[in-house]
Tab-separated table of C-alpha atoms in Angstrom:
chain	number	residue	atom	x	y	z
A	740	MET	CA	84.790	8.110	-20.325
A	741	ALA	CA	83.147	11.410	-20.977
A	742	ILE	CA	80.482	9.658	-23.044
A	743	LEU	CA	79.852	7.092	-20.284
A	744	ALA	CA	79.626	9.847	-17.696
A	745	LEU	CA	77.159	11.720	-19.868
A	746	ALA	CA	75.081	8.602	-20.389
A	747	PHE	CA	75.068	7.880	-16.660
A	748	ALA	CA	74.038	11.472	-15.954
A	749	LEU	CA	71.142	11.217	-18.449
A	750	VAL	CA	69.958	7.943	-16.891
A	751	SER	CA	70.168	9.447	-13.420
A	752	LEU	CA	68.281	12.524	-14.565
A	753	ARG	CA	65.583	10.373	-16.156
A	754	ARG	CA	65.357	8.300	-12.956
A	755	CYS	CA	65.080	11.444	-10.827
A	756	ARG	CA	62.286	12.704	-13.028
A	757	GLN	CA	60.471	9.362	-12.706
A	758	LEU	CA	60.894	9.462	-8.941
A	759	ARG	CA	59.548	13.009	-8.830
A	760	ARG	CA	56.510	11.968	-10.887
A	761	GLU	CA	55.988	8.923	-8.672
A	762	ILE	CA	56.299	11.037	-5.528
A	763	SER	CA	53.944	13.629	-7.007
A	764	ARG	CA	51.440	10.913	-7.948
A	765	ARG	CA	51.607	9.342	-4.496
A	766	LEU	CA	51.183	12.726	-2.848
A	767	GLU	CA	48.185	13.369	-5.051
A	768	VAL	CA	46.705	9.960	-4.179
A	769	GLU	CA	47.329	10.557	-0.469
A	770	GLU	CA	45.724	13.983	-0.763
A	771	GLN	CA	42.722	12.430	-2.470
A	772	LEU	CA	42.519	9.755	0.223
A	773	LEU	CA	42.728	12.440	2.888
A	774	ARG	CA	39.929	14.403	1.244
A	775	PHE	CA	37.940	11.180	0.891
A	776	ARG	CA	38.402	10.373	4.585
A	777	GLU	CA	37.415	13.908	5.546
A	778	THR	CA	34.316	13.556	3.389
A	779	LEU	CA	33.439	10.275	5.055
A	780	GLU	CA	33.796	11.831	8.491
A	781	ASN	CA	31.808	14.928	7.586
A	782	MET	CA	29.039	12.847	5.995
A	783	GLU	CA	29.036	10.468	8.948
A	784	LEU	CA	29.548	7.399	6.801
A	785	ILE	CA	31.203	4.203	7.978
A	786	ALA	CA	34.339	3.035	6.150
A	787	VAL	CA	35.659	-0.479	6.818
A	788	ARG	CA	38.172	-2.572	4.912
A	789	LEU	CA	38.432	-6.352	5.383
A	790	ASP	CA	40.994	-8.841	4.144
A	791	THR	CA	40.027	-12.231	2.740
A	792	ALA	CA	40.003	-13.732	6.234
A	793	GLY	CA	37.450	-11.197	7.429
A	794	LYS	CA	39.940	-9.236	9.556
A	795	ILE	CA	39.633	-5.473	9.779
A	796	THR	CA	42.571	-3.686	8.156
A	797	PHE	CA	41.109	-0.186	8.127
A	798	CYS	CA	38.246	1.768	9.711
A	799	ASN	CA	37.473	5.456	9.963
A	800	ASP	CA	36.922	7.575	13.080
A	801	TYR	CA	33.156	7.780	12.635
A	802	PHE	CA	32.890	3.993	12.819
A	803	LEU	CA	34.933	3.970	16.033
A	804	ARG	CA	32.684	6.612	17.583
A	805	LEU	CA	29.618	4.628	16.545
A	806	VAL	CA	30.729	1.290	18.008
A	807	GLY	CA	32.616	2.640	21.033
A	808	TRP	CA	35.865	0.703	20.457
A	809	SER	CA	39.372	2.093	20.034
A	810	ARG	CA	41.330	1.684	16.809
A	811	GLN	CA	43.855	-0.610	18.472
A	812	GLU	CA	41.002	-2.866	19.620
A	813	VAL	CA	39.363	-2.944	16.198
A	814	LEU	CA	42.249	-3.325	13.731
A	815	GLY	CA	43.116	-6.989	13.288
A	816	ALA	CA	39.869	-8.177	14.870
A	817	ASN	CA	37.580	-10.504	12.943
A	818	TRP	CA	34.645	-8.465	11.640
A	819	PHE	CA	32.089	-11.235	11.918
A	820	ASP	CA	33.090	-12.352	15.416
A	821	ARG	CA	33.282	-8.822	16.824
A	822	PHE	CA	30.447	-6.921	15.151
A	823	ILE	CA	27.889	-9.322	13.654
A	824	PRO	CA	25.111	-10.422	16.109
A	825	LEU	CA	24.970	-14.100	16.983
A	826	ASP	CA	21.450	-14.382	15.554
A	827	GLN	CA	22.725	-13.261	12.133
A	828	GLY	CA	25.143	-16.108	11.520
A	829	THR	CA	23.985	-16.356	7.919
A	830	VAL	CA	25.757	-13.045	7.243
A	831	LYS	CA	29.111	-14.601	8.124
A	832	ARG	CA	28.458	-17.730	6.055
A	833	PHE	CA	27.276	-15.627	3.141
A	834	PHE	CA	30.287	-13.296	3.099
A	835	SER	CA	33.062	-15.717	4.105
A	836	SER	CA	33.125	-17.479	0.740
A	837	GLY	CA	32.553	-14.217	-1.119
A	838	LEU	CA	35.636	-12.573	0.385
A	839	THR	CA	37.934	-15.080	-1.266
A	840	THR	CA	36.048	-15.432	-4.549
A	841	GLY	CA	35.092	-11.778	-4.930
A	842	ALA	CA	31.386	-12.660	-5.147
A	843	VAL	CA	30.328	-10.070	-2.576
A	844	PRO	CA	26.975	-8.296	-3.052
A	845	ALA	CA	27.358	-4.645	-3.990
A	846	HIS	CA	24.571	-3.646	-1.582
A	847	PHE	CA	23.604	-5.248	1.704
A	848	GLN	CA	21.897	-4.394	4.992
A	849	ASN	CA	22.485	-5.937	8.386
A	850	ASP	CA	22.830	-5.180	12.101
A	851	ILE	CA	26.116	-4.577	13.881
A	852	VAL	CA	26.736	-4.741	17.621
A	853	THR	CA	28.362	-1.865	19.516
A	854	ARG	CA	30.546	-2.163	22.594
A	855	ASP	CA	27.607	-1.619	24.968
A	856	GLY	CA	25.599	-4.387	23.295
A	857	SER	CA	23.203	-2.146	21.391
A	858	ARG	CA	22.492	-2.775	17.726
A	859	ARG	CA	22.670	-0.453	14.745
A	860	PHE	CA	21.146	-1.198	11.355
A	861	ILE	CA	23.581	-0.413	8.519
A	862	SER	CA	23.093	-0.111	4.765
A	863	TRP	CA	26.332	-1.117	3.001
A	864	THR	CA	27.882	-0.468	-0.392
A	865	ASN	CA	30.656	-3.035	-0.947
A	866	THR	CA	33.599	-2.966	-3.357
A	867	VAL	CA	35.862	-5.978	-3.961
A	868	LEU	CA	39.579	-5.100	-3.739
A	869	MET	CA	41.870	-6.887	-6.191
A	870	GLY	CA	45.514	-7.747	-5.556
A	871	ASP	CA	48.415	-7.486	-8.013
A	872	ASP	CA	47.853	-11.115	-8.970
A	873	GLY	CA	44.265	-10.382	-9.969
A	874	ALA	CA	42.812	-12.309	-7.038
A	875	SER	CA	40.479	-10.893	-4.399
A	876	ALA	CA	42.306	-9.047	-1.632
A	877	GLY	CA	39.273	-8.300	0.481
A	878	THR	CA	36.538	-5.666	0.483
A	879	MET	CA	36.105	-1.960	1.069
A	880	SER	CA	32.679	-1.116	2.457
A	881	ILE	CA	30.924	2.202	2.950
A	882	GLY	CA	28.001	2.067	5.349
A	883	GLU	CA	25.191	4.371	6.395
A	884	ASP	CA	23.591	4.058	9.804
A	885	ILE	CA	19.867	3.908	8.999
A	886	THR	CA	18.710	2.713	12.422
A	887	ASP	CA	16.785	5.840	13.336
A	888	ARG	CA	15.382	6.315	9.851
A	889	THR	CA	14.210	2.706	9.681
A	890	ALA	CA	12.616	2.991	13.111
A	891	ALA	CA	10.808	6.160	12.003
A	892	GLU	CA	9.624	4.471	8.808
A	893	ASN	CA	8.390	1.458	10.776
A	894	THR	CA	6.570	3.748	13.186
A	895	LEU	CA	4.987	5.631	10.294
A	896	SER	CA	3.996	2.365	8.636
A	897	ARG	CA	2.450	1.167	11.895
A	898	TYR	CA	0.518	4.419	12.291
A	899	GLN	CA	-0.710	4.165	8.697
A	900	GLU	CA	-1.887	0.607	9.288
A	901	GLU	CA	-3.655	1.682	12.470
A	902	LEU	CA	-5.266	4.536	10.544
A	903	ARG	CA	-6.457	2.125	7.850
A	904	SER	CA	-7.866	-0.170	10.526
A	905	LEU	CA	-9.656	2.731	12.190
A	906	ALA	CA	-11.036	3.860	8.833
A	907	ALA	CA	-12.331	0.343	8.163
A	908	GLU	CA	-13.887	0.127	11.627
A	909	LEU	CA	-15.476	3.542	11.122
A	910	SER	CA	-16.909	2.437	7.787
A	911	LEU	CA	-18.346	-0.732	9.323
A	912	ALA	CA	-19.780	1.267	12.219
A	913	GLU	CA	-21.358	3.637	9.702
A	914	GLU	CA	-22.863	0.695	7.814
A	915	ARG	CA	-24.269	-0.791	11.038
A	916	GLU	CA	-25.831	2.569	11.839
A	917	ARG	CA	-27.295	2.703	8.342
A	918	ARG	CA	-28.874	-0.719	8.873
A	919	ARG	CA	-30.293	0.378	12.208
A	920	LEU	CA	-31.778	3.515	10.658
A	921	ALA	CA	-33.234	1.496	7.791
A	922	ALA	CA	-34.816	-0.937	10.257
A	923	ASP	CA	-36.228	1.956	12.294
A	924	LEU	CA	-37.685	3.555	9.167
A	925	HIS	CA	-39.338	0.262	8.293
A	926	ASP	CA	-40.699	-0.463	11.768
A	927	ARG	CA	-41.699	3.006	12.943
A	928	ILE	CA	-42.661	4.800	9.755
A	929	GLY	CA	-43.068	2.265	6.982
A	930	GLN	CA	-45.372	-0.024	8.907
A	931	THR	CA	-47.353	2.881	10.346
A	932	LEU	CA	-47.907	4.288	6.860
A	933	ALA	CA	-48.891	0.865	5.538
A	934	PHE	CA	-51.376	0.350	8.386
A	935	THR	CA	-52.790	3.864	7.892
A	936	LYS	CA	-53.350	3.167	4.178
A	937	ILE	CA	-55.183	-0.044	5.008
A	938	ARG	CA	-57.466	1.833	7.416
A	939	THR	CA	-57.986	4.579	4.852
A	940	ASP	CA	-58.967	2.083	2.179
A	941	SER	CA	-61.458	0.502	4.581
A	942	LEU	CA	-63.193	3.867	5.048
A	943	ARG	CA	-64.077	4.240	1.370
A	944	GLN	CA	-67.349	2.308	1.732
A	945	PHE	CA	-68.550	4.736	4.378
A	946	VAL	CA	-67.684	7.993	2.582
A	947	VAL	CA	-69.629	9.465	-0.328
A	948	ALA	CA	-69.630	12.541	-2.570
A	949	GLU	CA	-66.763	14.996	-2.075
A	950	GLY	CA	-65.405	13.055	0.887
A	951	ALA	CA	-64.760	10.002	-1.282
A	952	GLU	CA	-62.531	12.006	-3.634
A	953	THR	CA	-60.612	13.486	-0.711
A	954	LEU	CA	-60.205	10.010	0.749
A	955	ARG	CA	-58.929	8.717	-2.580
A	956	GLU	CA	-56.356	11.510	-2.770
A	957	THR	CA	-55.303	10.784	0.820
A	958	ALA	CA	-54.823	7.095	-0.011
A	959	ALA	CA	-52.745	8.059	-3.044
A	960	LEU	CA	-50.523	10.301	-0.920
A	961	LEU	CA	-50.073	7.494	1.590
A	962	GLU	CA	-49.081	5.097	-1.201
A	963	GLN	CA	-46.576	7.652	-2.502
A	964	SER	CA	-45.115	8.075	1.011
A	965	ILE	CA	-44.796	4.292	1.383
A	966	GLN	CA	-42.889	4.070	-1.899
A	967	GLU	CA	-40.611	6.947	-0.899
A	968	VAL	CA	-39.886	5.328	2.469
A	969	ARG	CA	-39.118	2.036	0.730
A	970	THR	CA	-36.730	3.810	-1.656
A	971	LEU	CA	-35.098	5.648	1.234
A	972	ILE	CA	-34.598	2.384	3.126
A	973	PHE	CA	-32.859	0.843	0.112
A	974	GLN	CA	-30.676	3.914	-0.355
A	975	ILE	CA	-29.597	3.944	3.279
A	976	SER	CA	-28.902	0.205	3.517
A	977	PRO	CA	-30.403	-2.195	0.963
A	978	PRO	CA	-31.958	-5.165	2.767
A	979	LEU	CA	-31.248	-7.304	-0.305
A	980	LEU	CA	-27.523	-7.113	0.453
A	981	TYR	CA	-27.994	-8.931	3.759
A	982	GLU	CA	-31.097	-11.022	3.149
A	983	VAL	CA	-30.371	-12.316	-0.375
A	984	GLY	CA	-26.739	-11.506	-1.212
A	985	LEU	CA	-24.347	-9.247	-3.092
A	986	GLU	CA	-25.517	-10.308	-6.545
A	987	ALA	CA	-29.155	-9.375	-5.853
A	988	ALA	CA	-28.093	-6.045	-4.343
A	989	LEU	CA	-25.918	-5.220	-7.379
A	990	GLU	CA	-28.733	-6.098	-9.759
A	991	TRP	CA	-31.054	-3.777	-7.814
A	992	LEU	CA	-28.326	-1.092	-7.939
A	993	ALA	CA	-28.144	-1.436	-11.743
A	994	GLU	CA	-31.909	-1.031	-12.057
A	995	THR	CA	-31.893	1.975	-9.715
A	996	PHE	CA	-29.220	3.849	-11.675
A	997	GLN	CA	-31.040	3.124	-14.896
A	998	GLU	CA	-34.304	4.516	-13.528
A	999	GLU	CA	-32.870	7.556	-11.736
A	1000	HIS	CA	-30.050	8.617	-14.089
A	1001	GLY	CA	-31.013	7.280	-17.502
A	1002	LEU	CA	-27.814	5.212	-17.673
A	1003	THR	CA	-28.468	1.813	-19.252
A	1004	VAL	CA	-26.856	-0.644	-16.832
A	1005	SER	CA	-26.831	-4.395	-17.497
A	1006	PHE	CA	-26.016	-6.996	-14.863
A	1007	GLN	CA	-24.300	-10.352	-15.403
A	1008	ASP	CA	-23.549	-13.134	-12.924
A	1009	ASP	CA	-21.874	-16.504	-13.479
A	1010	GLY	CA	-24.290	-18.205	-11.089
A	1011	GLU	CA	-21.537	-19.574	-8.823
A	1012	VAL	CA	-21.908	-19.507	-5.032
A	1013	LYS	CA	-19.752	-16.706	-3.621
A	1014	PRO	CA	-19.541	-16.830	0.186
A	1015	LEU	CA	-18.353	-13.468	1.509
A	1016	ALA	CA	-17.546	-12.004	4.899
A	1017	GLU	CA	-19.860	-9.151	5.834
A	1018	GLU	CA	-17.118	-6.508	5.622
A	1019	VAL	CA	-16.123	-7.694	2.146
A	1020	LYS	CA	-19.725	-7.781	0.981
A	1021	VAL	CA	-20.385	-4.237	2.156
A	1022	THR	CA	-17.099	-2.939	0.709
A	1023	LEU	CA	-17.791	-4.458	-2.725
A	1024	PHE	CA	-21.287	-2.994	-2.840
A	1025	GLN	CA	-20.029	0.441	-1.840
A	1026	ALA	CA	-17.223	0.213	-4.417
A	1027	VAL	CA	-19.608	-0.544	-7.281
A	1028	ARG	CA	-21.989	2.211	-6.163
A	1029	GLU	CA	-19.102	4.704	-6.032
A	1030	ILE	CA	-17.916	3.628	-9.492
A	1031	LEU	CA	-21.391	4.138	-10.964
A	1032	ILE	CA	-21.662	7.546	-9.285
A	1033	ASN	CA	-18.361	8.569	-10.912
A	1034	THR	CA	-19.611	7.229	-14.238
A	1035	VAL	CA	-22.741	9.369	-14.043
A	1036	LYS	CA	-20.820	12.466	-12.898
A	1037	HIS	CA	-17.744	12.381	-15.131
A	1038	ALA	CA	-17.841	9.758	-17.901
A	1039	ARG	CA	-20.737	11.074	-20.052
A	1040	ALA	CA	-21.554	7.411	-20.647
A	1041	THR	CA	-24.799	5.964	-22.024
A	1042	ARG	CA	-24.202	2.313	-21.153
A	1043	ALA	CA	-22.504	0.375	-18.382
A	1044	THR	CA	-22.214	-3.267	-17.362
A	1045	ILE	CA	-21.684	-4.974	-14.026
A	1046	ALA	CA	-20.268	-8.503	-14.296
A	1047	VAL	CA	-19.681	-10.736	-11.265
A	1048	ARG	CA	-17.711	-13.978	-11.371
A	1049	ALA	CA	-15.845	-16.311	-9.022
A	1050	GLY	CA	-12.538	-18.086	-9.508
A	1051	ALA	CA	-9.399	-19.189	-7.656
A	1052	GLY	CA	-10.900	-18.358	-4.261
A	1053	GLN	CA	-11.737	-14.805	-5.308
A	1054	ILE	CA	-14.722	-12.769	-6.375
A	1055	VAL	CA	-14.175	-10.445	-9.335
A	1056	VAL	CA	-16.528	-7.580	-10.134
A	1057	ASP	CA	-16.007	-5.789	-13.459
A	1058	VAL	CA	-17.703	-2.435	-14.074
A	1059	ARG	CA	-17.353	-1.052	-17.603
A	1060	ASP	CA	-18.779	2.001	-19.367
A	1061	ASP	CA	-18.715	3.518	-22.847
A	1062	GLY	CA	-17.841	6.987	-21.585
A	1063	ALA	CA	-15.148	9.516	-22.435
A	1064	GLY	CA	-12.310	7.691	-20.660
A	1065	PHE	CA	-8.930	9.284	-19.892
A	1066	GLU	CA	-5.192	8.871	-20.526
A	1067	ALA	CA	-3.940	5.312	-19.936
A	1068	GLU	CA	-0.894	6.368	-17.895
A	1069	ARG	CA	-3.179	7.997	-15.359
A	1070	ALA	CA	-4.845	4.642	-14.681
A	1071	VAL	CA	-2.064	3.567	-12.312
A	1072	ASP	CA	-2.641	6.358	-9.817
A	1073	ILE	CA	-6.195	7.409	-10.511
A	1074	SER	CA	-7.759	5.466	-7.651
A	1075	ARG	CA	-5.334	7.167	-5.247
A	1076	SER	CA	-6.246	10.646	-6.460
A	1077	ARG	CA	-9.076	12.274	-4.565
A	1078	SER	CA	-9.389	14.957	-7.253
A	1079	LEU	CA	-10.205	12.365	-9.917
A	1080	THR	CA	-12.291	9.803	-8.073
A	1081	GLY	CA	-13.331	11.408	-4.840
A	1082	PHE	CA	-12.534	10.360	-1.312
A	1083	GLY	CA	-15.105	7.552	-1.441
A	1084	LEU	CA	-13.250	5.393	-3.959
A	1085	PHE	CA	-9.878	6.316	-2.449
A	1086	ASN	CA	-11.094	5.061	0.926
A	1087	ILE	CA	-12.606	1.927	-0.622
A	1088	ARG	CA	-9.288	1.055	-2.269
A	1089	GLN	CA	-7.532	1.311	1.098
A	1090	ARG	CA	-10.159	-0.965	2.665
A	1091	LEU	CA	-9.857	-3.497	-0.163
A	1092	GLU	CA	-6.070	-3.654	0.207
A	1093	ARG	CA	-6.459	-4.183	3.934
A	1094	LEU	CA	-8.839	-7.085	3.203
A	1095	GLY	CA	-6.382	-8.664	0.757
A	1096	GLY	CA	-8.177	-7.364	-2.333
A	1097	GLU	CA	-7.389	-4.782	-4.970
A	1098	LEU	CA	-8.946	-2.247	-7.303
A	1099	LEU	CA	-7.695	-1.914	-10.889
A	1100	ILE	CA	-8.626	0.809	-13.376
A	1101	VAL	CA	-7.934	0.760	-17.122
A	1102	SER	CA	-9.012	3.525	-19.475
A	1103	ALA	CA	-8.237	5.299	-22.739
A	1104	PRO	CA	-9.611	8.506	-24.281
A	1105	GLY	CA	-12.798	7.781	-26.169
A	1106	ARG	CA	-12.749	4.090	-25.248
A	1107	GLY	CA	-14.498	4.114	-21.912
A	1108	THR	CA	-13.309	2.882	-18.544
A	1109	ALA	CA	-13.041	-0.587	-16.990
A	1110	VAL	CA	-12.801	-0.966	-13.226
A	1111	THR	CA	-12.075	-4.363	-11.686
A	1112	VAL	CA	-12.672	-4.988	-7.994
A	1113	ILE	CA	-11.189	-8.176	-6.528
A	1114	ALA	CA	-11.710	-9.630	-3.040
A	1115	GLN	CA	-11.240	-12.929	-1.225
A	1116	LEU	CA	-14.043	-15.479	-0.858
A	1117	LEU	CA	-14.637	-17.356	2.352
A	1118	ARG	CA	-13.273	-20.883	2.251
A	1119	ASP	CA	-16.704	-22.465	2.560
A	1120	ALA	CA	-20.258	-21.211	2.514
A	1121	SER	CA	-21.021	-22.450	6.037
A	1122	ALA	CA	-18.299	-20.180	7.436
A	1123	GLU	CA	-19.938	-17.015	6.124
A	1124	GLU	CA	-22.443	-16.392	8.897
A	1125	GLY	CA	-20.047	-17.332	11.679
A	1126	ALA	CA	-17.207	-15.213	10.304
A	1127	ALA	CA	-19.342	-12.202	9.547
A	1128	GLY	CA	-21.620	-12.294	12.584
A	1129	ILE	CA	-24.570	-11.409	10.320
A	1130	VAL	CA	-27.920	-10.539	11.858
A	1131	SER	CA	-30.509	-10.168	9.101
A	1132	PRO	CA	-32.304	-6.819	9.183
A	1133	ARG	CA	-36.034	-6.558	8.926
A	1134	GLY	CA	-37.407	-6.205	5.403
A	1135	ALA	CA	-38.623	-3.146	3.567
A	1136	ALA	CA	-42.094	-1.742	3.965
A	1137	ASP	CA	-44.709	-3.574	2.000
């Protein structure tokens, strides 16, 4: 009997110790849950637990404050019927099967409806809860109310788009003013100089001795002024761009850089018709000019090529040089960096993106730089003039 009593006492003692450990473990778990709930409240995060039928079995105080319902009104209610907007029925269909199978997305975003009918946009992190039998027992979801942040981001995005539109309109207005100035230079100064030279040449037969030499020098100065006015007109707004097309203007640009900067620039064109809207045409020309300016300033290049081709409803302009180049990893962000490319190319990239185009830069130290400018072609050549509203400027001084 004494042995049995001792054995019983040992079993009881072992059981008491197990109970103490179990109680201690449960107290620790409850303390952790309490700290977790306090953290959720302090961080203003939503905590909601659903069973496999979509009924709410737990929610924290922050969620109740957000939606305006009491705990008694929320617990046991169907989550999808109570809090998911009617126009987001796909959310219910998507999650209903997932609750039973456990195939619930770890991250999700959707609206919920509060008691007063307002909507809040929530970003969720979902965890599938498993029962003792290994089957899904529902979900535990932690949500962050990102309504205000999303609204602010949308507002910022809208302002940025408006700013890009204003920048594009400003650039087009600047180009129209350039064309007007070029036309005025041609009409008011270029033609006057040309007419004056004609009259001067006609006087040569009436002037002799020293006067003839002076008249010859005057005619030479007039011819020089005419050439300078013609060059100035092309620099302000090349008539070739509007009267002949982008390809002719780019070929003239290549010749100009070769003459003025000593950079050997070759031009290539596939000969295909490339109908372009006026804004696209101007943007492409300005992009190539800005690229060549950067080449002259920074690349220490001796040769460059401009190649124009059409394909898949797009125009592609490749500008390559044999200059110093730069690190390849910088190519991703270089066109966004004003310190590397200047504001001109940065602005052009923004305009290209707004027009559905893009600007790509690839480079490597000692291997030169390749810049590709891509833009959309008009669907047919006959649409070009109507879409662009082109009015051909008057030509350069003869």
